[in-house]
Coordinates of C-alpha atoms in Angstrom, one line a residue:
Chain A
M1 CA 24.7 9.0 20.6
I2 CA 24.1 12.7 21.5
N3 CA 27.8 13.2 20.7
K4 CA 27.3 11.6 17.3
L5 CA 24.3 13.7 16.6
V6 CA 26.2 16.9 17.5
A7 CA 29.2 15.8 15.4
K8 CA 27.1 15.0 12.4
I9 CA 25.2 18.4 12.7
K10 CA 28.6 20.1 12.7
K11 CA 29.8 18.1 9.7
T12 CA 26.7 18.6 7.6
N13 CA 26.2 22.1 8.8
A14 CA 22.5 21.1 9.0
P15 CA 20.7 21.0 12.3
I16 CA 17.9 19.1 10.5
V17 CA 16.1 15.9 11.1
V18 CA 13.8 14.6 8.3
G19 CA 10.6 13.1 9.5
L20 CA 10.0 9.8 7.7
D21 CA 6.2 9.9 8.2
P22 CA 4.9 8.2 5.0
M23 CA 1.2 8.7 4.2
M24 CA -0.2 6.8 1.2
K25 CA -1.2 10.1 -0.4
F26 CA 2.5 11.1 -0.5
I27 CA 3.7 8.0 -2.2
P28 CA 4.2 8.4 -6.0
G29 CA 1.8 6.4 -8.2
H30 CA 4.5 4.3 -9.8
I31 CA 5.7 3.1 -6.5
Q32 CA 2.3 2.2 -5.3
S33 CA 1.4 0.4 -8.6
K34 CA 4.6 -1.7 -8.4
A35 CA 4.0 -2.7 -4.8
F36 CA 0.4 -3.5 -5.4
A37 CA 1.2 -5.5 -8.5
E38 CA 3.5 -7.7 -6.4
Y39 CA 1.5 -7.9 -3.1
G40 CA -2.0 -6.8 -4.1
E41 CA -3.8 -4.0 -2.3
T42 CA -3.0 -5.5 1.0
L43 CA -1.2 -4.5 4.2
E44 CA 1.9 -6.1 2.7
G45 CA 1.5 -4.1 -0.4
A46 CA 1.2 -0.8 1.6
A47 CA 4.3 -1.7 3.6
E48 CA 6.3 -2.5 0.5
A49 CA 5.2 0.9 -1.1
I50 CA 6.2 2.7 2.1
W51 CA 9.6 1.0 2.3
Q52 CA 10.5 1.7 -1.4
Y53 CA 9.3 5.3 -1.0
N54 CA 11.5 5.8 2.1
K55 CA 14.5 4.2 0.5
G56 CA 14.2 6.6 -2.4
I57 CA 14.2 9.6 -0.1
V58 CA 17.0 8.3 2.1
D59 CA 19.2 7.5 -0.8
A60 CA 18.7 11.0 -2.2
I61 CA 19.4 13.0 1.0
C62 CA 21.5 10.9 3.4
D63 CA 24.7 12.8 2.7
L64 CA 23.1 16.1 3.6
I65 CA 21.5 15.4 6.9
P66 CA 22.5 14.1 10.3
A67 CA 19.3 12.3 11.3
V68 CA 15.9 11.0 10.4
K69 CA 12.8 10.6 12.6
P70 CA 10.4 7.9 11.5
Q71 CA 7.0 8.4 13.1
I72 CA 6.0 4.9 14.1
A73 CA 2.2 5.6 14.0
M74 CA 2.4 5.9 10.2
Y75 CA 3.7 2.3 10.1
E76 CA 1.8 0.9 13.0
Q77 CA -1.5 1.7 11.3
F78 CA -0.7 -1.0 8.7
G79 CA -0.4 -3.7 11.4
I80 CA 2.5 -6.2 11.5
P81 CA 3.6 -5.6 7.9
G82 CA 3.7 -1.8 8.7
M83 CA 5.8 -2.5 11.8
A84 CA 8.2 -4.6 9.6
A85 CA 8.5 -1.6 7.2
F86 CA 9.4 0.6 10.2
Q87 CA 12.1 -1.8 11.3
K88 CA 13.5 -2.1 7.7
T89 CA 13.6 1.7 7.5
V90 CA 15.4 2.1 10.9
D91 CA 17.9 -0.6 9.9
Y92 CA 18.5 1.0 6.5
C93 CA 19.0 4.5 7.9
R94 CA 21.5 3.2 10.5
E95 CA 23.4 1.4 7.7
K96 CA 23.6 4.8 6.0
D97 CA 25.1 6.1 9.3
L98 CA 22.1 8.4 10.0
V99 CA 21.1 9.0 13.6
V100 CA 17.6 7.5 14.0
I101 CA 15.1 9.1 16.3
G102 CA 12.2 6.8 16.8
D103 CA 9.2 9.1 17.2
I104 CA 7.2 6.6 19.4
K105 CA 6.0 8.9 22.2
R106 CA 5.8 5.9 24.6
G107 CA 5.6 6.1 28.3
D108 CA 4.2 3.9 31.0
I109 CA 5.2 2.9 34.5
G110 CA 8.0 0.8 36.0
S111 CA 8.5 -2.5 34.3
T112 CA 6.3 -1.5 31.4
S113 CA 8.3 1.6 30.5
E114 CA 11.3 -0.6 30.8
A115 CA 9.9 -3.0 28.3
Y116 CA 9.4 -0.1 25.8
A117 CA 12.9 1.2 26.5
V118 CA 14.4 -2.3 26.0
G119 CA 12.3 -2.8 22.8
H120 CA 13.3 0.4 21.1
L121 CA 16.7 1.3 22.5
G122 CA 18.1 -1.7 24.3
K123 CA 18.4 -5.5 24.3
V124 CA 15.8 -7.9 25.5
Q125 CA 16.8 -11.2 27.2
V126 CA 15.5 -14.5 25.8
G127 CA 16.8 -17.4 27.8
S128 CA 20.6 -17.0 27.8
R129 CA 20.7 -14.6 24.8
F130 CA 20.0 -10.9 24.1
Y131 CA 18.4 -9.3 21.1
Y132 CA 17.7 -5.8 19.9
G133 CA 14.1 -5.3 19.0
F134 CA 13.6 -2.1 17.0
D135 CA 17.0 -0.6 17.8
E136 CA 16.6 3.1 17.2
D137 CA 19.2 5.6 18.5
F138 CA 16.8 8.0 20.2
A139 CA 13.1 7.7 21.2
T140 CA 10.5 10.3 22.1
V141 CA 8.9 9.8 25.5
N142 CA 5.7 11.1 27.0
P143 CA 6.1 12.4 30.6
Y144 CA 2.5 12.6 31.9
M145 CA 3.1 9.7 34.3
G146 CA 6.2 11.3 35.9
S147 CA 9.7 10.0 36.7
D148 CA 8.5 6.4 36.9
S149 CA 7.9 6.5 33.1
V150 CA 11.1 8.3 32.2
K151 CA 13.7 6.7 34.4
P152 CA 13.6 3.2 32.9
F153 CA 14.4 4.9 29.6
I154 CA 17.3 6.7 31.2
R155 CA 18.7 3.5 32.6
V156 CA 18.7 1.9 29.2
C157 CA 20.2 5.1 27.6
K158 CA 23.1 4.9 30.0
E159 CA 23.8 1.3 29.1
E160 CA 23.5 1.7 25.4
K161 CA 24.8 5.3 25.1
K162 CA 21.5 6.2 23.4
G163 CA 19.1 9.0 24.2
I164 CA 15.5 10.3 24.5
F165 CA 13.6 13.4 23.8
V166 CA 10.9 14.1 26.4
L167 CA 7.7 15.9 25.3
V168 CA 7.7 19.3 27.0
K169 CA 5.8 21.8 24.8
T170 CA 4.3 20.2 21.7
S171 CA 3.7 22.0 18.4
N172 CA -0.1 21.4 18.0
P173 CA -2.8 24.0 18.5
S174 CA -4.3 22.3 21.6
S175 CA -1.0 21.7 23.4
G176 CA -1.9 24.5 25.8
E177 CA -5.0 22.8 27.2
F178 CA -2.8 21.1 29.8
Q179 CA 0.8 22.1 29.1
D180 CA 0.1 25.8 29.5
R181 CA -1.8 25.6 32.7
L182 CA -0.3 27.8 35.4
I183 CA 1.1 26.2 38.5
D184 CA 2.2 28.8 41.1
G185 CA 2.2 31.2 38.2
R186 CA 4.3 29.0 35.9
P187 CA 3.1 26.9 33.1
L188 CA 3.2 23.1 33.4
Y189 CA 5.7 22.8 30.5
E190 CA 8.2 24.8 32.5
I191 CA 7.9 22.4 35.4
V192 CA 8.3 19.5 33.0
G193 CA 11.3 21.4 31.5
E194 CA 12.9 21.5 34.9
Y195 CA 12.5 17.8 35.4
V196 CA 14.1 17.2 31.9
D197 CA 17.0 19.4 32.9
A198 CA 17.4 17.4 36.2
W199 CA 17.1 14.0 34.5
G200 CA 19.6 15.2 31.9
K201 CA 22.3 15.9 34.5
E202 CA 22.3 12.2 35.3
C203 CA 23.6 11.3 31.9
M204 CA 25.7 13.9 30.1
G205 CA 27.5 13.5 26.8
E206 CA 30.4 15.9 26.0
D207 CA 28.4 19.1 25.7
Y208 CA 24.8 18.0 25.8
S209 CA 22.8 15.5 27.7
Y210 CA 21.4 12.2 26.5
V211 CA 18.0 13.5 27.7
G212 CA 16.6 16.0 25.2
A213 CA 13.3 17.8 25.0
V214 CA 10.6 18.3 22.3
V215 CA 9.5 21.9 21.9
G216 CA 7.4 22.9 19.0
A217 CA 8.6 25.5 16.4
T218 CA 5.1 27.0 16.5
Y219 CA 5.8 28.4 20.0
P220 CA 9.0 30.5 19.7
E221 CA 8.5 32.5 22.9
Q222 CA 8.2 29.3 24.9
G223 CA 11.2 27.9 23.0
K224 CA 13.3 30.9 24.1
L225 CA 12.4 30.5 27.7
L226 CA 12.9 26.7 27.7
R227 CA 16.3 27.1 26.0
E228 CA 17.4 29.2 29.0
L229 CA 15.9 26.8 31.5
M230 CA 17.5 23.7 30.0
P231 CA 21.0 24.9 28.8
K232 CA 22.4 21.4 28.4
T233 CA 19.3 19.9 26.8
F234 CA 19.2 19.3 23.1
I235 CA 15.8 20.4 21.7
L236 CA 14.0 18.5 19.0
V237 CA 11.8 21.0 17.3
P238 CA 8.8 19.8 15.2
G239 CA 6.4 22.1 13.5
Y240 CA 8.7 23.8 10.9
G241 CA 7.2 24.2 7.4
A242 CA 3.9 22.4 7.0
Q243 CA 2.8 23.3 10.6
G244 CA 3.7 27.0 10.1
G245 CA 7.1 27.5 11.8
T246 CA 9.7 29.5 9.8
G247 CA 13.5 29.9 10.1
A248 CA 13.2 33.1 11.9
D249 CA 11.0 31.4 14.6
L250 CA 13.8 29.0 15.3
I251 CA 16.7 31.0 16.4
H252 CA 16.0 31.1 20.1
F253 CA 15.8 27.3 20.2
F254 CA 19.6 27.4 19.6
N255 CA 22.4 28.2 22.0
K256 CA 24.9 30.9 21.1
D257 CA 27.2 28.2 19.8
G258 CA 24.7 27.6 17.0
L259 CA 24.0 24.1 18.5
G260 CA 21.4 22.7 21.0
A261 CA 18.5 22.3 18.6
V262 CA 17.6 20.0 15.7
I263 CA 14.7 21.0 13.5
N264 CA 12.3 18.5 12.1
S265 CA 10.5 18.7 8.8
S266 CA 8.4 15.8 7.6
R267 CA 6.0 16.4 4.7
G268 CA 7.9 19.6 3.7
I269 CA 10.8 17.3 2.7
I270 CA 9.3 13.9 1.9
A271 CA 6.4 15.2 -0.1
A272 CA 8.3 18.2 -1.6
Y273 CA 7.5 17.0 -5.1
Q274 CA 3.8 17.7 -4.4
Q275 CA 4.5 21.4 -3.7
E276 CA 4.4 24.0 -6.4
Q277 CA 7.9 25.1 -5.6
Y278 CA 9.4 21.7 -6.5
A279 CA 6.8 20.5 -8.9
Q280 CA 9.2 20.7 -11.8
Y281 CA 11.0 17.6 -10.6
G282 CA 7.9 15.5 -11.2
E283 CA 6.6 12.5 -9.3
E284 CA 9.3 10.2 -10.8
N285 CA 12.0 12.3 -9.3
Y286 CA 10.5 12.8 -5.9
G287 CA 13.9 12.0 -4.2
E288 CA 15.5 15.0 -6.1
A289 CA 12.7 17.2 -5.0
S290 CA 13.3 16.2 -1.4
R291 CA 17.0 16.9 -1.9
A292 CA 16.2 20.4 -3.1
A293 CA 13.9 21.0 -0.2
V294 CA 16.6 19.9 2.3
L295 CA 19.1 22.3 0.7
D296 CA 16.5 25.2 0.9
M297 CA 15.7 24.3 4.5
R298 CA 19.4 24.2 5.4
E299 CA 19.8 27.7 3.9
D300 CA 16.8 29.1 5.6
I301 CA 18.1 28.0 9.0
A302 CA 21.6 29.1 8.3
R303 CA 20.4 32.6 7.3
A304 CA 18.3 32.9 10.4
L305 CA 21.2 31.7 12.6
Q306 CA 23.6 34.2 10.9
T307 CA 21.3 37.1 11.8
Y308 CA 21.1 35.7 15.3
S309 CA 24.9 35.6 15.9
C310 CA 25.4 39.1 14.3
Chain B
M1 CA -18.6 -1.7 22.8
I2 CA -19.1 0.1 26.1
N3 CA -22.6 -1.5 26.1
K4 CA -21.1 -4.9 25.5
L5 CA -18.6 -4.3 28.4
V6 CA -21.4 -3.3 30.7
A7 CA -23.6 -6.3 29.7
K8 CA -20.7 -8.7 30.2
I9 CA -19.9 -7.3 33.6
K10 CA -23.5 -7.8 34.6
K11 CA -23.6 -11.3 33.2
T12 CA -20.3 -12.5 34.9
N13 CA -20.9 -10.4 38.0
A14 CA -17.3 -9.5 37.7
P15 CA -16.1 -5.9 37.1
I16 CA -12.7 -7.4 36.4
V17 CA -10.3 -7.1 33.5
V18 CA -7.3 -9.4 33.4
G19 CA -4.0 -7.7 32.3
L20 CA -2.3 -10.0 29.9
D21 CA 1.2 -8.6 30.6
P22 CA 3.5 -11.6 30.1
M23 CA 7.0 -11.4 31.4
M24 CA 9.4 -14.2 30.8
K25 CA 9.8 -14.8 34.5
F26 CA 6.1 -15.6 34.8
I27 CA 6.1 -18.2 32.0
P28 CA 6.3 -21.8 33.3
G29 CA 9.5 -23.6 32.5
H30 CA 7.7 -26.3 30.4
I31 CA 6.2 -23.7 28.1
Q32 CA 9.5 -22.0 27.6
S33 CA 11.4 -25.2 27.0
K34 CA 8.9 -26.3 24.4
A35 CA 9.0 -23.0 22.5
F36 CA 12.8 -22.8 22.6
A37 CA 13.1 -26.4 21.4
E38 CA 11.0 -25.4 18.4
Y39 CA 12.3 -21.9 17.6
G40 CA 15.6 -21.6 19.6
E41 CA 16.3 -18.9 22.2
T42 CA 15.2 -16.3 19.7
L43 CA 12.6 -13.5 19.5
E44 CA 10.3 -16.0 17.7
G45 CA 10.9 -18.5 20.6
A46 CA 9.9 -15.8 23.2
A47 CA 6.9 -14.9 21.2
E48 CA 5.7 -18.5 20.9
A49 CA 6.2 -19.0 24.7
I50 CA 4.1 -15.8 25.4
W51 CA 1.4 -16.9 23.1
Q52 CA 1.1 -20.4 24.5
Y53 CA 1.2 -19.0 28.0
N54 CA -1.6 -16.5 27.3
K55 CA -3.7 -19.1 25.6
G56 CA -3.5 -21.4 28.7
I57 CA -4.7 -18.5 30.9
V58 CA -7.4 -17.3 28.6
D59 CA -8.8 -20.9 28.2
A60 CA -8.9 -21.3 32.0
I61 CA -10.7 -18.0 32.8
C62 CA -12.6 -16.8 29.8
D63 CA -16.0 -17.8 31.1
L64 CA -15.5 -15.9 34.3
I65 CA -14.5 -12.4 33.1
P66 CA -15.8 -9.8 30.7
A67 CA -12.5 -8.4 29.4
V68 CA -8.7 -8.7 29.1
K69 CA -6.1 -5.9 28.8
P70 CA -3.0 -6.9 26.9
Q71 CA -0.1 -4.5 27.7
I72 CA 1.5 -4.0 24.3
A73 CA 4.9 -3.0 25.7
M74 CA 5.4 -6.5 27.0
Y75 CA 5.1 -7.8 23.4
E76 CA 6.7 -4.8 21.6
Q77 CA 10.0 -5.5 23.5
F78 CA 10.3 -8.7 21.4
G79 CA 10.2 -6.7 18.2
I80 CA 8.1 -8.0 15.2
P81 CA 7.6 -11.5 16.6
G82 CA 6.4 -10.0 19.8
M83 CA 3.9 -7.7 18.0
A84 CA 2.7 -10.8 16.1
A85 CA 2.1 -12.5 19.5
F86 CA 0.1 -9.4 20.6
Q87 CA -2.1 -9.6 17.5
K88 CA -2.6 -13.4 18.0
T89 CA -3.6 -12.8 21.6
V90 CA -6.1 -10.0 20.6
D91 CA -7.6 -12.1 17.9
Y92 CA -7.9 -15.2 20.2
C93 CA -9.6 -13.2 23.0
R94 CA -12.1 -11.7 20.6
E95 CA -12.9 -15.2 19.3
K96 CA -13.6 -16.1 22.9
D97 CA -16.0 -13.1 23.0
L98 CA -13.9 -11.2 25.5
V99 CA -13.8 -7.4 25.3
V100 CA -10.2 -6.5 24.5
I101 CA -8.7 -3.3 25.9
G102 CA -5.4 -2.6 24.2
D103 CA -3.2 -1.0 26.8
I104 CA -1.2 1.0 24.3
K105 CA -1.1 4.5 25.9
R106 CA -0.7 6.1 22.5
G107 CA -1.2 9.8 21.8
D108 CA 0.1 12.2 19.2
I109 CA -1.2 15.1 17.1
G110 CA -3.7 15.3 14.3
S111 CA -3.0 12.9 11.5
T112 CA -0.5 10.9 13.6
S113 CA -3.1 10.2 16.4
E114 CA -5.5 9.3 13.6
A115 CA -3.0 6.7 12.4
Y116 CA -2.8 5.2 15.8
A117 CA -6.6 5.2 16.2
V118 CA -7.0 3.6 12.8
G119 CA -4.3 1.0 13.4
H120 CA -5.7 -0.1 16.8
L121 CA -9.4 0.4 16.6
G122 CA -10.3 1.2 13.0
K123 CA -9.6 0.3 9.4
V124 CA -6.8 1.6 7.2
Q125 CA -7.2 2.2 3.5
V126 CA -4.9 0.5 1.0
G127 CA -5.8 1.5 -2.5
S128 CA -9.5 0.6 -2.8
R129 CA -9.6 -1.7 0.1
F130 CA -9.8 -1.4 3.9
Y131 CA -8.1 -3.5 6.6
Y132 CA -8.1 -3.8 10.3
G133 CA -4.6 -3.6 11.8
F134 CA -4.6 -4.7 15.4
D135 CA -8.3 -4.4 16.0
E136 CA -8.7 -4.1 19.7
D137 CA -12.1 -3.0 21.2
F138 CA -10.7 -0.3 23.4
A139 CA -7.4 1.5 23.6
T140 CA -5.8 3.5 26.4
V141 CA -4.8 7.1 25.4
N142 CA -2.3 9.6 26.8
P143 CA -3.8 13.1 27.0
Y144 CA -0.6 15.3 27.5
M145 CA -0.9 16.8 24.0
G146 CA -4.6 17.9 24.5
S147 CA -7.7 17.5 22.4
D148 CA -5.7 17.2 19.2
S149 CA -4.4 13.8 20.4
V150 CA -7.7 12.5 21.7
K151 CA -10.3 13.6 19.1
P152 CA -9.0 11.5 16.3
F153 CA -9.5 8.5 18.5
I154 CA -13.1 9.6 19.3
R155 CA -13.8 10.0 15.6
V156 CA -12.8 6.4 15.0
C157 CA -14.7 5.2 18.1
K158 CA -17.9 6.7 16.7
E159 CA -17.4 4.9 13.4
E160 CA -16.5 1.6 14.9
K161 CA -18.6 1.7 18.1
K162 CA -15.4 1.2 20.1
G163 CA -14.0 3.1 23.0
I164 CA -11.0 4.6 24.7
F165 CA -9.7 5.0 28.3
V166 CA -7.9 8.3 28.8
L167 CA -5.1 8.5 31.4
V168 CA -6.3 10.8 34.2
K169 CA -4.7 9.8 37.5
T170 CA -2.3 6.9 37.1
S171 CA -1.5 4.3 39.8
N172 CA 2.3 4.7 40.0
P173 CA 4.1 6.5 42.9
S174 CA 5.4 9.4 40.8
S175 CA 2.1 10.1 39.1
G176 CA 1.7 13.1 41.3
E177 CA 4.8 14.9 39.9
F178 CA 2.7 16.5 37.1
Q179 CA -0.9 15.1 37.6
D180 CA -1.3 16.5 41.1
R181 CA 0.0 20.0 40.4
L182 CA -2.5 22.6 41.5
I183 CA -4.0 24.9 38.9
D184 CA -6.2 27.6 40.4
G185 CA -6.3 25.4 43.5
R186 CA -7.3 22.2 41.6
P187 CA -5.0 19.3 40.6
L188 CA -4.3 18.8 36.9
Y189 CA -6.0 15.3 37.0
E190 CA -9.3 17.1 37.8
I191 CA -8.9 19.4 34.8
V192 CA -8.1 16.3 32.6
G193 CA -11.1 14.6 34.2
E194 CA -13.4 17.5 33.1
Y195 CA -12.1 17.2 29.6
V196 CA -12.8 13.4 29.6
D197 CA -16.3 14.1 30.8
A198 CA -16.9 16.6 28.0
W199 CA -15.3 14.4 25.3
G200 CA -17.5 11.6 26.6
K201 CA -20.7 13.5 26.1
E202 CA -20.0 13.5 22.4
C203 CA -20.3 9.7 22.2
M204 CA -22.6 8.1 24.7
G205 CA -23.6 4.5 24.9
E206 CA -26.7 3.4 26.7
D207 CA -25.7 4.3 30.2
Y208 CA -22.0 5.1 29.9
S209 CA -19.8 6.9 27.4
Y210 CA -17.4 5.4 24.9
V211 CA -14.7 7.7 26.4
G212 CA -13.5 6.2 29.7
A213 CA -10.8 7.2 32.2
V214 CA -7.8 5.5 33.8
V215 CA -7.6 6.1 37.6
G216 CA -5.3 4.1 39.8
A217 CA -6.7 1.9 42.7
T218 CA -3.7 3.2 44.7
Y219 CA -5.4 6.7 44.9
P220 CA -8.9 5.9 46.4
E221 CA -9.6 9.5 47.5
Q222 CA -8.9 10.8 44.0
G223 CA -11.0 8.0 42.6
K224 CA -14.0 9.2 44.7
L225 CA -13.7 12.7 43.6
L226 CA -13.3 11.8 39.9
R227 CA -16.2 9.4 40.1
E228 CA -18.4 12.3 41.0
L229 CA -16.8 14.6 38.5
M230 CA -17.3 12.2 35.6
P231 CA -20.6 10.4 36.3
K232 CA -21.1 8.9 32.9
T233 CA -17.4 7.8 32.5
F234 CA -16.4 4.2 32.9
I235 CA -13.3 4.0 35.0
L236 CA -10.5 1.5 34.3
V237 CA -8.7 1.0 37.6
P238 CA -5.2 -0.5 37.5
G239 CA -3.2 -1.0 40.7
Y240 CA -5.3 -3.7 42.4
G241 CA -3.3 -6.5 44.0
A242 CA 0.4 -6.4 43.2
Q243 CA 0.5 -2.6 43.3
G244 CA -1.2 -2.5 46.7
G245 CA -4.8 -1.6 46.0
T246 CA -7.5 -3.7 47.9
G247 CA -11.2 -4.4 47.5
A248 CA -12.0 -1.8 50.1
D249 CA -10.1 0.9 48.3
L250 CA -12.2 0.3 45.2
I251 CA -15.8 1.0 46.3
H252 CA -15.8 4.7 45.5
F253 CA -14.7 4.1 41.9
F254 CA -18.2 2.6 41.4
N255 CA -21.5 4.3 41.0
K256 CA -24.3 3.4 43.3
D257 CA -25.6 1.0 40.6
G258 CA -22.5 -1.1 41.2
L259 CA -21.3 -0.2 37.7
G260 CA -19.0 2.4 36.3
A261 CA -15.6 0.8 37.0
V262 CA -13.7 -2.2 35.9
I263 CA -10.7 -3.3 38.0
N264 CA -7.5 -4.6 36.4
S265 CA -5.3 -7.2 37.9
S266 CA -2.3 -8.4 35.9
R267 CA 0.4 -10.5 37.7
G268 CA -2.0 -11.2 40.6
I269 CA -3.9 -13.3 38.1
I270 CA -1.6 -14.4 35.4
A271 CA 1.3 -15.3 37.7
A272 CA -1.0 -16.6 40.6
Y273 CA 0.8 -19.9 40.6
Q274 CA 4.0 -18.2 41.8
Q275 CA 2.2 -16.9 44.9
E276 CA 2.2 -18.8 48.1
Q277 CA -1.6 -18.7 48.2
Y278 CA -1.9 -20.7 45.0
A279 CA 1.3 -22.6 45.0
Q280 CA -0.5 -25.9 45.5
Y281 CA -1.6 -25.8 41.8
G282 CA 2.0 -26.1 40.7
E283 CA 3.6 -24.7 37.6
E284 CA 1.9 -27.2 35.2
N285 CA -1.5 -26.1 36.3
Y286 CA -0.9 -22.3 36.2
G287 CA -4.2 -21.8 34.4
E288 CA -6.1 -23.3 37.3
A289 CA -4.2 -21.1 39.7
S290 CA -5.3 -18.1 37.6
R291 CA -8.9 -19.3 37.7
A292 CA -8.8 -19.5 41.5
A293 CA -7.3 -16.0 41.7
V294 CA -10.0 -14.6 39.5
L295 CA -12.7 -16.2 41.8
D296 CA -11.0 -14.8 44.9
M297 CA -10.8 -11.3 43.3
R298 CA -14.4 -11.5 42.2
E299 CA -15.4 -12.3 45.8
D300 CA -13.2 -9.6 47.3
I301 CA -14.8 -6.9 45.1
A302 CA -18.3 -8.3 45.6
R303 CA -17.8 -8.2 49.4
A304 CA -16.6 -4.6 49.2
L305 CA -19.5 -3.5 47.0
Q306 CA -22.0 -5.2 49.3
T307 CA -20.7 -3.2 52.3
Y308 CA -20.9 -0.1 50.1
S309 CA -24.5 -0.5 49.2
C310 CA -25.6 -1.4 52.8

């Protein structure tokens, strides 16, 4: 699946993943009204609104981008109907041939981590049969519990030719509280980065490993260092746009071949119509506003990378 | 909710939480056959088998214990039907007046962590209405991303009078890879423990805080140190029984009042009938085997605590 991600990035010329993180306040009024008219102001109504909203965005941008990253928390908060909307979104994006990165940040020990891996990337056994649960292409994984939590995911990745992105240095302001603590003079995120590099060597794709890393756009210096520390690791970079990262911050997350990183933007794309810059599209045409925002993001990154390779 | 947990521990004289972590290999043949006859060997069939199995255990032991801890991964692997079985289990245990600790190990940043908190402990807004999603009493939380990931849970806990248990030192063999790393001569788990203590001061119950910690029974020395470092923190202790922890290992997780810790056992209780010690009950009477295992565990802990207070 890492090979497919790389191929699609080359084809679209867009190292971009769009975060499908629907919040009710992003969903245009006409979509909410229609869903509530059908299902009432219920969890089912919210789930229907989310699904229709997502579908509109995916239809408008799926030819431009290689991948999407639905954030499961935004669905899970609506209980079972929300989880069903997550699954519908994953299935639809896969039908559209998009690479789907499930932003699930799971992690537990042994058989429990295996259950998460099986549920999100692999097949679960029921009697004599096997079923895919949520069936994403990649999942994000939290490393706090160590190898015991990551290795079951790697086993499933090998079987299914899928991948993971392990949290290394996250984009949020308080990520330093634990991740930046110095251990023998080196921050914890570097130690985690070395583990990611080592885990990745166990399952290489053509040029990059099936084991990737999450490093926030808001920490460009750390990104540069981690890029060098994990040369075969694909880096998923959140924090562009709404969280403050810019194109220029991103260049050192890439290798000299212009690959090795995929930049996430969530509300900057999916709620573009609410920004002044794209307000002319209007709420009704939120999908077109998202499309314009993807094109602008693609150009911003391309410009930054051009400067880099000069 | 921490007050309710403490009161129930006193009443049952059992600082025990039973991990409802159903694996198909634990579920008696007659339950599986019945579920598959009705739903086929499908995800729905697996979910029905899990639910019936759980119900049998809960009915057999609910008067003996204060709390249960369903491990969501074991349900999530069966997709939407599995999540529905999780919800049914949570609802049923709450009906039986058990405190429900959702072992979900979630954690993300800002609005995303808030979505998890709302989905598992609080109410989500849909239009002008509010709904509970999964509605556990406590949730386990992963701290790797720092305060940004924990504080949204604390906000919801304050509103709902519910609680969390933050991973500090986990029971698995590789937990030391990152958690034991020395920072200025002190292991990371101590630093995390200090944060837990500080977060906890923001929301105190009568004697203990709404912010608890997870510390594995397999690390008794660390448990002793963390007990002293976090005097008002309730400690959730996994790793008893199947993972190797014994009653004698546990005493230092408790305060001198005999409170402050709740010990989890999962397969040791729910799959007791598969152990030689309880084999005489037979598969049909798996609930009674679980009941006997709870009584033995209660005695093991009471004996250890008695020695401790002498």
